[in-house]
Amino acid sequence: MARSRKAARSANGANGANGAHAAAVPHHVKDLGLAGDGKARIEWAERHMPVLRAIRARFAKEKPLKGMRIAACLHVTTETANLMRTLQAGGAEVFLCGSNPLSTQDDVAAALVVHYDIATFAIKGEDHKTYYSHIVSCIDAEPHVTMDDGCDLVSVLHTKKKDKLKGVLAGTEETSTGVTRLRAMAADKVLRYPVIAINDADTKHLFDNRYGTGQSTLDGVLRCTNMLVAGSTVVIAGYGWCGRGLASRAKGMGATVLVTEIDPLRALEAQMDGYQVVSMAKAAPLGDLFLTVTGNKSVLRREHFAAMKDGAIIANSGHFNVEIDIPALERMSSGRRTVRPFVEEFKVSGGRRVYLLGEGRLINLAAAEGHPAMVMDMSFANQALSVEHLKKNLRSLKREVYKVPDEIDREVSRLKLASMGIAIDVPTAEQRKYMASWSEGT
Ligand SMILES: NC(=O)c1ccc[n+]([C@@H]2O[C@H](COP(=O)([O-])OP(=O)(O)OC[C@H]3O[C@@H](n4cnc5c(N)ncnc54)[C@H](O)[C@@H]3O)[C@@H](O)[C@H]2O)c1
């Protein structure tokens, strides 16, 4: 099916499709009838993605991705839709599935099929089996490039779908957890093609992980609980790029912030940034809201649930739903019920209640809309430019995990500043000479 679908494309490859085309575009989405709402929201996000817009305009002229098939496993949001449009404008044929069962925006998935002719396989709330069947649908398209967020697509390709590996030339990875998994694959010598770690670009993690996750995680918590942050005690597990952003936003809203860490340097940084660093055992009875952003597993577990106060709220914004040991919570609970959308109450010993948000999945995508478009603009500009870079430089790349080239990082920051109307100073000739010399002292 996948490779014979070019006929369904409109002449300019973007914006040209209408509902009549939808049947010819491979898809499995909730309801194509939602496409109108999705298109309006995709266009709203596009307004706030000037860097990606500039890249799309260039791609439409130069077609640098002509002939490439790309299988993307990303959160299906309005911002991702604009990335897919950019790749398509560059001449690529794109297949998209969700990178988390709860993060898909169903109206966006419908719009991608109906209005943009993009093969899409994603339904919010899909079960485990459907989630993986959607990944397989993208792999069956026989991509040249994989674009992953969390490494699930790459992992399926290297285990259950090895027969499709031969045609894959390269890939990109969006998030910290995916990069960790890929580095482990490269160390074990099982990674079969080069992958660029988008997460490691400064214009990605400094902004997306910090300001994006910082804001949107609290947005998710607030949308589903309507809690007051001011005056509450918020416990943040992990003081990495995401944790730093989250801590500063929670503090800014008036919370007392406690941080837990396993890395001494990060712990020291958190303490000097003005937070109280404690063990989770110490934090457990104190917190009103617990947020995990570690990329690790069982960070909140039985002994912590047992010590929490009545009404404690627990949520995760790390990539996988393993940061909170939900099976342990289930085992120690005498009852559970959904009290609001994305809020589940667990009855634990002594009549205490613990509230789990969004099934322990990334709360900013489960209960809110993920990061604002302004920040995804930079992350996805890195994605688009890195795919172009991969195509140009394939021959020189090994089966390793690569950094985003510095020139791409600088180009993305230059374009972003220009879009914000911000000019910076240019060093004078005297300054350039001074910075390149060693002879001048006091
Ligand atoms: N929700 C989102 O939209 C979003 C966005 C970006 C990244 N992420 C995900 O968030 C997670 C964190 O990303 P990051 O960029 O901050 O990673 P990071 O590596 O910069 O930080 C993770 C931190 O967690 C700490 N940590 C690990 N195990 C711990 C434990 N048991 N207790 C306390 N701290 C522990 C580490 O020492 C590290 O400082 C990853 O899973 C990443 O994929 C989510």
XYZ file of C-alpha atoms and ligand atoms in Angstrom:
486
model
C 0.000 0.000 0.000
C 2.514 2.483 1.189
C 4.747 2.845 -1.776
C 1.977 3.247 -4.321
C 0.304 6.193 -2.727
C 1.982 9.044 -4.567
C -1.032 9.309 -6.838
C -3.001 10.555 -3.872
C -0.753 13.603 -3.609
C -1.846 16.986 -4.759
C 0.373 18.742 -7.277
C 2.246 20.963 -4.838
C 2.488 18.349 -2.126
C 0.950 20.500 0.598
C -2.371 22.049 1.428
C -3.942 20.728 -1.742
C -5.881 17.722 -0.534
C -9.518 17.618 0.386
C -11.778 15.041 1.962
C -12.141 13.130 -1.286
C -8.463 12.246 -1.175
C -8.569 10.885 2.345
C -9.504 7.364 1.329
C -6.360 7.142 -0.813
C -4.093 8.205 2.039
C -3.165 5.287 4.306
C -4.450 6.059 7.778
C -5.880 4.831 11.035
C -7.247 7.790 12.973
C -10.196 8.309 15.296
C -12.514 10.414 13.156
C -11.829 12.156 9.845
C -14.714 14.478 10.675
C -12.433 16.288 13.132
C -10.167 17.459 10.297
C -11.529 21.014 10.115
C -10.762 21.737 13.772
C -7.340 20.168 13.379
C -6.485 22.283 10.331
C -7.409 25.499 12.142
C -5.200 24.557 15.095
C -2.305 23.486 12.826
C -2.497 26.903 11.148
C -2.505 28.598 14.567
C 0.676 26.732 15.537
C 2.214 27.596 12.166
C 1.821 31.322 12.954
C 4.145 30.774 15.912
C 6.753 28.706 14.065
C 8.615 31.270 11.936
C 11.865 29.290 11.743
C 10.140 26.177 10.449
C 8.130 28.335 8.039
C 11.327 29.794 6.588
C 12.781 26.305 6.189
C 9.579 25.089 4.557
C 9.672 27.933 2.027
C 13.256 27.029 1.100
C 12.475 23.298 1.015
C 9.512 23.926 -1.314
C 11.876 25.599 -3.803
C 14.911 23.351 -3.485
C 13.267 19.957 -2.774
C 16.310 18.674 -0.849
C 14.453 15.573 0.401
C 13.157 14.471 -2.988
C 12.734 10.710 -3.227
C 13.042 10.091 0.517
C 10.529 8.113 2.529
C 10.438 9.098 6.178
C 8.771 7.099 8.970
C 8.132 9.435 11.905
C 7.112 8.267 15.373
C 6.368 11.534 17.169
C 3.699 13.031 19.419
C 0.920 13.830 16.953
C 0.383 17.497 17.805
C -0.168 20.684 15.807
C 3.582 21.396 15.874
C 4.430 17.922 14.578
C 1.915 18.478 11.779
C 3.919 21.521 10.705
C 7.127 19.499 10.752
C 5.465 16.849 8.558
C 4.356 19.578 6.135
C 7.920 20.902 6.003
C 9.385 17.482 5.183
C 6.691 16.961 2.584
C 7.391 20.370 1.038
C 11.036 19.270 0.780
C 9.944 16.380 -1.442
C 9.776 13.576 1.148
C 6.978 11.065 1.475
C 6.006 10.971 5.120
C 4.375 8.323 7.336
C 3.482 9.322 10.882
C 2.504 7.393 14.012
C 2.217 8.478 17.639
C 5.123 8.111 20.059
C 2.857 7.710 23.073
C -0.619 6.167 23.366
C -2.029 9.242 25.122
C -0.371 12.152 23.320
C -2.204 12.132 19.984
C -4.470 15.052 19.141
C -7.206 13.301 17.152
C -8.233 16.416 15.214
C -4.644 16.909 14.066
C -4.340 13.272 12.978
C -7.534 13.685 10.922
C -6.374 16.962 9.363
C -3.055 15.433 8.326
C -4.911 12.807 6.328
C -7.699 14.967 4.919
C -5.969 18.281 4.297
C -2.291 17.452 3.923
C -2.233 13.946 2.389
C 0.026 12.610 5.110
C -0.298 8.934 6.016
C -1.121 8.955 9.724
C -1.646 6.146 12.224
C -2.504 7.448 15.682
C -5.472 7.504 18.049
C -5.507 9.100 21.489
C -5.950 6.381 24.123
C -5.000 3.523 21.780
C -4.151 0.282 23.545
C -0.683 -1.259 23.642
C -1.356 -3.542 20.654
C -2.715 -0.742 18.481
C 0.177 1.540 19.459
C 2.684 -1.008 18.177
C 0.599 -1.882 15.104
C 0.772 1.810 14.149
C 4.557 1.753 14.434
C 4.609 -1.351 12.220
C 2.431 0.437 9.635
C 5.104 3.133 9.351
C 7.917 0.595 9.151
C 6.040 -1.305 6.429
C 6.296 1.842 4.293
C 9.985 0.911 3.937
C 11.466 4.220 5.028
C 14.901 5.544 4.148
C 14.933 7.659 7.290
C 13.401 7.113 10.737
C 12.435 10.020 12.963
C 11.816 8.800 16.472
C 10.806 10.227 19.847
C 11.758 7.722 22.542
C 13.290 5.050 20.255
C 10.228 2.775 20.054
C 10.203 2.730 16.246
C 13.947 2.059 16.028
C 13.612 -0.645 18.653
C 10.797 -2.458 16.791
C 12.759 -2.133 13.538
C 15.868 -3.708 15.110
C 13.976 -6.554 16.787
C 10.640 -7.608 15.260
C 10.983 -6.019 11.798
C 14.614 -6.676 10.917
C 13.590 -7.505 7.337
C 12.893 -3.786 6.779
C 16.278 -2.633 8.089
C 18.094 -3.013 4.789
C 16.626 0.079 3.152
C 16.999 2.377 6.154
C 19.882 4.796 5.687
C 19.737 7.067 8.716
C 17.586 8.451 11.506
C 16.968 11.210 14.020
C 15.916 11.030 17.678
C 14.009 13.750 19.480
C 14.272 13.116 23.221
C 16.715 12.381 26.077
C 15.327 8.904 26.777
C 15.551 7.913 23.097
C 19.144 9.149 22.888
C 20.040 7.097 25.981
C 18.552 3.970 24.388
C 20.325 4.615 21.068
C 23.684 5.121 22.790
C 23.145 1.761 24.520
C 22.387 0.182 21.125
C 25.537 1.738 19.604
C 27.631 0.540 22.577
C 26.251 -2.985 22.081
C 27.070 -2.653 18.359
C 23.495 -3.429 17.310
C 22.580 -0.025 15.880
C 22.426 -0.518 12.126
C 22.523 3.068 10.839
C 23.649 6.562 11.895
C 21.272 8.599 14.023
C 21.391 12.301 14.876
C 20.479 13.118 18.482
C 18.239 16.161 18.038
C 17.865 16.383 21.820
C 21.533 17.236 22.188
C 21.321 20.403 20.086
C 21.547 23.458 22.323
C 18.614 24.978 20.461
C 16.607 21.899 21.502
C 17.269 20.964 25.125
C 18.075 24.459 26.411
C 14.647 25.651 25.327
C 12.294 22.732 24.619
C 13.215 20.635 27.664
C 13.624 23.597 30.000
C 11.022 26.185 29.052
C 8.727 23.868 27.088
C 8.491 21.042 29.620
C 8.644 23.507 32.516
C 5.545 25.359 31.378
C 3.533 22.620 29.695
C 3.901 20.134 32.554
C 2.331 22.569 34.971
C -0.248 23.376 32.287
C -1.187 19.668 32.167
C -1.416 19.411 35.947
C -3.531 22.549 36.205
C -5.901 21.588 33.397
C -6.750 18.290 35.034
C -6.701 19.272 38.717
C -7.276 23.058 38.845
C -5.033 23.019 41.940
C -3.473 26.161 43.395
C 0.282 26.019 43.059
C 0.958 28.976 45.356
C 1.578 27.803 48.895
C 1.856 24.143 47.928
C 4.880 21.880 48.255
C 5.999 20.556 44.889
C 8.501 17.711 44.766
C 10.457 17.427 41.526
C 12.420 14.253 40.841
C 15.300 14.961 38.463
C 17.121 18.269 38.014
C 18.078 17.809 34.371
C 16.983 20.102 31.564
C 13.305 19.405 32.173
C 13.560 19.451 35.968
C 15.317 22.831 35.996
C 12.527 24.395 33.953
C 9.822 22.779 36.010
C 11.389 23.864 39.310
C 11.734 27.484 38.227
C 8.129 27.626 36.969
C 6.725 26.031 40.126
C 8.765 28.410 42.298
C 7.603 31.344 40.187
C 4.014 30.370 40.901
C 4.625 30.405 44.633
C 5.343 26.779 45.473
C 7.913 25.526 47.944
C 10.037 23.327 45.703
C 11.895 20.216 46.864
C 14.240 18.472 44.427
C 15.428 14.859 44.474
C 18.456 13.720 42.456
C 20.926 10.863 42.091
C 23.678 12.962 40.485
C 25.762 14.965 42.993
C 26.538 17.785 40.535
C 22.916 18.296 39.577
C 21.904 18.083 43.243
C 24.435 20.769 44.134
C 23.207 22.966 41.305
C 19.604 22.607 42.490
C 20.543 23.518 46.067
C 22.497 26.576 44.891
C 19.622 27.584 42.623
C 17.605 27.954 45.803
C 15.718 24.675 46.086
C 15.865 22.214 48.926
C 17.501 18.938 47.888
C 16.231 15.945 49.856
C 15.855 12.203 49.389
C 12.505 10.962 48.119
C 12.039 9.201 51.470
C 12.195 12.643 53.159
C 10.061 14.335 50.528
C 7.294 11.704 50.428
C 5.328 12.856 53.515
C 5.792 16.553 52.632
C 4.678 16.900 49.024
C 1.299 18.059 47.743
C 2.364 17.454 44.145
C 5.066 15.057 42.940
C 6.469 15.372 39.415
C 8.955 12.894 37.939
C 11.213 13.953 35.025
C 14.185 11.634 35.266
C 14.093 9.218 32.319
C 14.501 6.491 34.969
C 12.098 3.881 36.391
C 10.329 3.377 39.742
C 11.385 6.784 41.027
C 8.127 6.913 43.000
C 7.416 3.506 44.471
C 5.669 1.571 47.240
C 7.557 2.999 50.223
C 6.928 6.538 48.955
C 3.181 5.999 48.342
C 2.975 4.501 51.840
C 4.364 7.726 53.349
C 2.395 10.284 51.294
C -0.226 12.478 52.886
C -3.918 12.223 52.090
C -4.638 13.960 48.770
C -1.107 13.812 47.364
C -1.045 14.226 43.590
C 1.499 12.324 41.498
C 2.348 12.894 37.837
C 5.118 12.195 35.370
C 6.602 14.214 32.532
C 9.475 11.879 31.697
C 9.220 9.978 28.440
C 7.888 6.613 29.622
C 5.180 5.700 32.123
C 7.609 3.726 34.272
C 8.845 6.577 36.475
C 5.917 5.976 38.814
C 5.587 2.327 39.854
C 1.879 2.114 39.027
C 1.615 -1.683 39.482
C 2.884 -1.225 43.079
C 0.294 1.509 43.675
C -2.410 -0.777 42.280
C -1.339 -3.645 44.508
C -1.420 -1.580 47.706
C -4.766 0.092 46.948
C -8.106 -1.085 48.251
C -10.031 0.807 45.580
C -9.628 3.148 42.613
C -11.909 5.412 40.625
C -11.668 8.199 38.089
C -12.686 11.453 39.751
C -12.047 13.852 36.856
C -10.645 13.384 33.345
C -7.024 12.247 33.732
C -7.319 12.055 37.546
C -7.514 8.639 39.197
C -7.972 8.207 42.930
C -6.247 5.298 44.699
C -7.299 4.402 48.258
C -4.265 3.406 50.294
C -3.756 2.491 53.944
C -5.395 4.556 56.682
C -8.076 5.862 54.324
C -5.556 8.096 52.557
C -6.065 8.928 48.899
C -3.327 9.327 46.281
C -4.224 10.877 42.927
C -2.454 9.666 39.789
C -2.618 11.978 36.767
C -2.741 10.891 33.120
C -2.017 7.204 33.796
C 1.550 8.203 34.635
C 2.203 9.200 31.014
C 3.778 12.526 30.023
C 1.246 14.785 31.652
C 1.912 17.769 29.411
C 0.830 15.764 26.384
C -1.810 13.596 28.050
C -3.779 16.393 29.705
C -2.592 19.489 27.837
C -1.224 20.204 24.365
C 2.488 19.587 24.837
C 4.970 22.391 24.379
C 3.994 25.733 22.896
C 4.645 26.064 19.158
C 7.191 28.856 19.776
C 9.549 26.388 21.395
C 8.834 23.403 19.128
C 9.750 25.747 16.275
C 13.409 25.337 17.206
C 13.286 21.612 18.015
C 11.616 20.801 14.723
C 13.823 23.181 12.736
C 16.679 20.995 14.004
C 14.788 17.896 12.821
C 14.193 19.258 9.315
C 17.752 20.566 8.844
C 19.248 17.376 10.278
C 17.373 15.206 7.782
C 18.721 17.418 4.995
C 22.219 17.089 6.506
C 21.875 13.297 6.690
C 20.912 13.086 3.038
C 23.918 15.171 1.976
C 26.462 13.424 4.217
C 25.335 9.805 4.317
C 28.544 8.382 2.953
C 30.734 9.793 5.689
C 28.540 8.627 8.583
C 29.006 5.450 10.622
C 26.535 3.419 12.694
C 26.770 5.840 15.586
C 24.803 8.497 17.430
C 25.834 11.949 16.215
C 25.399 15.430 17.609
C 23.469 17.956 15.574
C 26.187 19.808 13.638
C 27.103 23.161 15.232
C 26.284 25.065 12.073
C 22.681 23.833 12.274
C 22.429 24.876 15.938
C 23.741 28.337 15.086
C 21.510 28.657 12.029
C 18.423 27.791 14.116
C 19.321 30.382 16.779
C 20.084 32.977 14.098
C 16.723 32.394 12.393
C 14.871 32.440 15.738
C 16.471 35.726 16.794
C 15.698 37.245 13.391
C 12.063 36.152 13.713
C 11.926 37.889 17.101
C 13.405 41.075 15.620
C 16.440 40.820 17.887
C 19.814 42.041 16.637
C 23.060 41.169 18.396
C 26.474 42.806 18.349
C 29.162 41.874 15.866
C 32.732 41.735 17.237
C 34.997 44.501 15.968
C 38.213 43.648 14.099
C 40.150 44.548 17.254
C 37.983 42.203 19.349
C 38.345 39.315 16.894
C 42.117 39.728 16.959
C 42.119 39.899 20.778
C 40.020 36.752 21.129
C 42.379 34.845 18.827
C 45.591 35.920 20.546
C 47.440 34.874 23.704
C 50.057 37.604 24.032
C 47.936 40.409 25.506
C 47.442 40.337 29.306
C 46.763 42.970 31.954
N 7.340 15.869 28.731
C 8.016 16.277 27.679
O 7.481 16.910 26.785
C 9.477 16.005 27.611
C 10.320 16.873 26.884
C 11.691 16.606 26.864
C 12.188 15.476 27.522
N 11.323 14.647 28.175
C 11.765 13.458 28.891
O 11.993 13.851 30.255
C 13.007 13.023 30.838
C 14.117 13.911 31.388
O 14.728 14.634 30.319
P 15.927 15.666 30.576
O 16.247 16.246 29.269
O 15.620 16.520 31.727
O 17.071 14.602 30.959
P 18.404 14.872 31.782
O 19.269 13.685 31.539
O 18.943 16.239 31.498
O 17.915 14.880 33.323
C 17.434 13.772 34.016
C 17.878 13.960 35.479
O 17.202 12.977 36.286
C 18.132 12.517 37.257
N 17.716 11.207 37.762
C 17.844 9.984 37.200
N 17.323 9.035 38.008
C 16.840 9.672 39.105
C 16.188 9.243 40.278
N 15.953 7.948 40.532
N 15.815 10.181 41.202
C 16.068 11.504 40.990
N 16.691 11.966 39.885
C 17.083 11.065 38.950
C 19.467 12.479 36.512
O 20.567 12.479 37.408
C 19.374 13.758 35.685
O 19.917 14.874 36.361
C 13.437 12.058 29.728
O 12.695 10.890 29.815
C 13.068 12.822 28.459
O 12.929 11.973 27.364
C 9.995 14.894 28.247
